Coordinates of C-alpha atoms in Angstrom, one line a residue:
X1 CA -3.4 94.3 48.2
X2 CA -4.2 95.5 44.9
X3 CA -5.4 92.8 42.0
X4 CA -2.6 93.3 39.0
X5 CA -5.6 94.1 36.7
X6 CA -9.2 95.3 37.0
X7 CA -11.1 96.7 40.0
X8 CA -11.7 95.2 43.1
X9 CA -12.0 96.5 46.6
X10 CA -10.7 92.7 48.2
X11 CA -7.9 90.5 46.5
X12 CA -5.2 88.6 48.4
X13 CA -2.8 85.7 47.6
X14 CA -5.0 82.5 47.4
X15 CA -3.2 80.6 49.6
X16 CA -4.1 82.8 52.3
X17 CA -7.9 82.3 51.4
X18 CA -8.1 78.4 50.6
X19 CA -11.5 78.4 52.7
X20 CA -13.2 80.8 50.3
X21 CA -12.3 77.8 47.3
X22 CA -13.6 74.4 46.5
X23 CA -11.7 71.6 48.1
X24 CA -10.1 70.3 45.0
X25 CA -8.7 74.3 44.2
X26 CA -7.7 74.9 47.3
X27 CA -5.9 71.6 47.2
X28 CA -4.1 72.2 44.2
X29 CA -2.9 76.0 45.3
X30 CA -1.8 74.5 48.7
X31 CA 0.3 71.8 46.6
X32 CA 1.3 74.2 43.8
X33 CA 5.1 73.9 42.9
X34 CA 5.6 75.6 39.8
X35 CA 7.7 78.5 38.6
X36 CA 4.8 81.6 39.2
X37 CA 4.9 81.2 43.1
X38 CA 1.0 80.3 44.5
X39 CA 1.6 83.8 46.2
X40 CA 1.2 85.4 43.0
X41 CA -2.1 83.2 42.9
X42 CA -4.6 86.1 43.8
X43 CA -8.4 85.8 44.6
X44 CA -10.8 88.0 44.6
X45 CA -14.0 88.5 45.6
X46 CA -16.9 88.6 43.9
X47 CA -20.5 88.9 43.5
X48 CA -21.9 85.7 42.4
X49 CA -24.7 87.6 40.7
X50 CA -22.2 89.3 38.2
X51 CA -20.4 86.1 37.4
X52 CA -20.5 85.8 33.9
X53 CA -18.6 87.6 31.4
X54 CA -20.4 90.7 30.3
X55 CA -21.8 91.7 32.9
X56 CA -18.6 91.2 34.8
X57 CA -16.3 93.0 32.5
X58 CA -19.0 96.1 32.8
X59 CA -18.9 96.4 36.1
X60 CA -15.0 96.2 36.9
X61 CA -13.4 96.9 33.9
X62 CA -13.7 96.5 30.1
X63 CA -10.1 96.0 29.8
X64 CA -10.8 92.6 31.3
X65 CA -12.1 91.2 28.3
X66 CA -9.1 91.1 27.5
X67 CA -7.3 89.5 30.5
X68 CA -10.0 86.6 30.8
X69 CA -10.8 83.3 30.3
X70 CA -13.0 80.9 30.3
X71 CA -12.5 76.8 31.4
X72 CA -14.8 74.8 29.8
X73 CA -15.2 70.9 30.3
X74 CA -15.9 68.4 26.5
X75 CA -16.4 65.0 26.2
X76 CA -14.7 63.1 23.7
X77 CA -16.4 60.2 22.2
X78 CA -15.1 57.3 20.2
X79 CA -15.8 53.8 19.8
X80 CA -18.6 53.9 22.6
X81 CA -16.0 55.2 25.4
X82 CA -16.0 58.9 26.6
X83 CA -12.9 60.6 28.0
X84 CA -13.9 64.6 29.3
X85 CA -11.1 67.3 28.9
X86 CA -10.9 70.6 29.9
X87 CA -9.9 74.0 27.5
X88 CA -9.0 77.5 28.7
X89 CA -9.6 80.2 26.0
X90 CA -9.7 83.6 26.3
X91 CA -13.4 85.0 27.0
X92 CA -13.5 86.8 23.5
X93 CA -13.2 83.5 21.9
X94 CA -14.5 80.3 21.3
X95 CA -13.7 76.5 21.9
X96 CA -13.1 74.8 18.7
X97 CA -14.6 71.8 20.0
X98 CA -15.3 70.1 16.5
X99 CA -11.8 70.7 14.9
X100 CA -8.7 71.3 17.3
X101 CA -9.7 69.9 20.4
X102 CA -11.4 66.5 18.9
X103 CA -8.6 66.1 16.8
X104 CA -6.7 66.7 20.1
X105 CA -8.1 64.2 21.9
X106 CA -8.4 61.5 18.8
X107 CA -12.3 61.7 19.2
X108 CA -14.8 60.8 16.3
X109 CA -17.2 63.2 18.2
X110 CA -16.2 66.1 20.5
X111 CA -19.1 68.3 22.9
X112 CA -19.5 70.5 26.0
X113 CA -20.1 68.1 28.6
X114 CA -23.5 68.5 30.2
X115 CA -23.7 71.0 33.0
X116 CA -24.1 67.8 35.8
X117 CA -21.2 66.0 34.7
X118 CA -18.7 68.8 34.4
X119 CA -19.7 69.7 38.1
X120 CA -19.8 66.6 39.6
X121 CA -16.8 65.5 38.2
X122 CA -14.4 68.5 39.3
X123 CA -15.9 69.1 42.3
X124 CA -16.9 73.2 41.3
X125 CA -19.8 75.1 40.9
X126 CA -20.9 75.7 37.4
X127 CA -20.1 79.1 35.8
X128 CA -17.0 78.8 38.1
X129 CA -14.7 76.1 36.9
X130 CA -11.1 76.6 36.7
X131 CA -8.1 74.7 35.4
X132 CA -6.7 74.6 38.7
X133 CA -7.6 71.6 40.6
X134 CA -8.9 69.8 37.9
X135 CA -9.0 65.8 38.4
X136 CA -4.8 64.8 37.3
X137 CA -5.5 62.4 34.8
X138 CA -7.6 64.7 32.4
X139 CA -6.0 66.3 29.2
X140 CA -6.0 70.4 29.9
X141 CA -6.3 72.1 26.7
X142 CA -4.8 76.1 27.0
X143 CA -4.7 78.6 24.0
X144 CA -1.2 79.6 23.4
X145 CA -2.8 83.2 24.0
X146 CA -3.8 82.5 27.6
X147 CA -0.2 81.6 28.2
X148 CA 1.2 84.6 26.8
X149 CA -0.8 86.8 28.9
X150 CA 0.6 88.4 31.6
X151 CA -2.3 88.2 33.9
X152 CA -5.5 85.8 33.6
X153 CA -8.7 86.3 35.4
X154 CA -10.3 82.8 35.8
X155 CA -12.8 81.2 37.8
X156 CA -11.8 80.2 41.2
X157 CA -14.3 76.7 41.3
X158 CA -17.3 78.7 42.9
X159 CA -19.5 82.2 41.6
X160 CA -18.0 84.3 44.2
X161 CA -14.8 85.1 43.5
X162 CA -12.3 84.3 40.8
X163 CA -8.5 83.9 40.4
X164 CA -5.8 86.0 38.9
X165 CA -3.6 84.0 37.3
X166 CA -0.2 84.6 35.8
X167 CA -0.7 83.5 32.5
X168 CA 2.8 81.2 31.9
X169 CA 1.2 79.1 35.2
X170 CA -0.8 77.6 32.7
X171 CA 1.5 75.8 30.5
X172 CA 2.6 73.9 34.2
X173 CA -0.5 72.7 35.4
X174 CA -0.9 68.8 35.4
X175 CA -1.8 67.6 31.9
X176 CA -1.7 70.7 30.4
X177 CA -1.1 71.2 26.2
X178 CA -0.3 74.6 25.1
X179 CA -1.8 74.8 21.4
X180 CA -2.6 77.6 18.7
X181 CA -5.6 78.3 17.5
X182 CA -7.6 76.3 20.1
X183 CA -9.6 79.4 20.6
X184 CA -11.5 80.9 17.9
X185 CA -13.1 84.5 17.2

């Protein structure tokens, strides 16, 4: 099969590759009922070593800087009680962590959650995390701009590999909000 953007010599639908993802994303591909049918899901593989975003667009396509995201965990802090959130921008911008998404989640105090906390609370590897098969009950914060692109590449929960994503799957994953201006250049 070939990957609706970028290059790379193995993608195939995810739910035919559920072993190669954390429990919690295959889970939620296996249980996936939205519009964009899971087939249309498609992982591919690769090298953990190249995982992050500059390196990665370099070595399979500039173009994907593009056609990227990122999923980053916050906490939100207010009256002693913190509530974590996730928010998928595209990889050429920035979380606006102190205005829209603190705001968003009626925080006095919004942060990137540390690096132990955002992995063991969505069961993925760090440098990996995804949107899909995040715990239910979390707010998912998406860029209207990650929406309206055709395509996504995301993280698939681990390193190796990642997910392309039709970019309207987004808006129907459990607690998402679609807003403007959540990522910034």
């Amino acid at each position: 099969m070939r990957a609706p953007l970028g290059d790379f010599a193995d993608a195939r639908p995810a739910p035919d590759c559920l072993d190669l993802l954390t429990g919690p994303v295959a889970e939620a591909v296996r249980r996936w009922r939205g519009t964009v049918p899971a087939a249309e899901f498609v992982y591919v593989d690769t090298d953990p070593d190249i995982a992050d975003t500059a390196v990665f667009v370099e070595h399979h396509g500039t173009e994907l800087i593009e056609q990227s995201a990122n999923c980053v965990v916050v906490a939100g802090k207010r009256g002693g009680e913190t509530s974590l959130a996730a928010c998928v921008v595209l990889s050429r911008t920035r979380v606006d962590v102190n205005g829209v998404v603190r705001r968003q989640l009626g925080a006095r105090k919004a942060s990137f959650a540390p690096m132990d906390l955002a992995t063991g609370e969505t069961g993925m590897e760090y440098g990996g995390i995804t949107p899909i098969g995040l715990p239910a009950d979390w707010p998912l914060l998406v860029d209207s701009a990650v929406v309206d692109t055709p395509h996504v590449l995301i993280g698939s929960g681990r390193r190796r590999g990642k997910l392309i994503v039709p970019g309207k799957a987004f808006a129907e994953l459990p607690g998402a909000v679609v807003l403007d201006g959540l990522g910034t250049a």
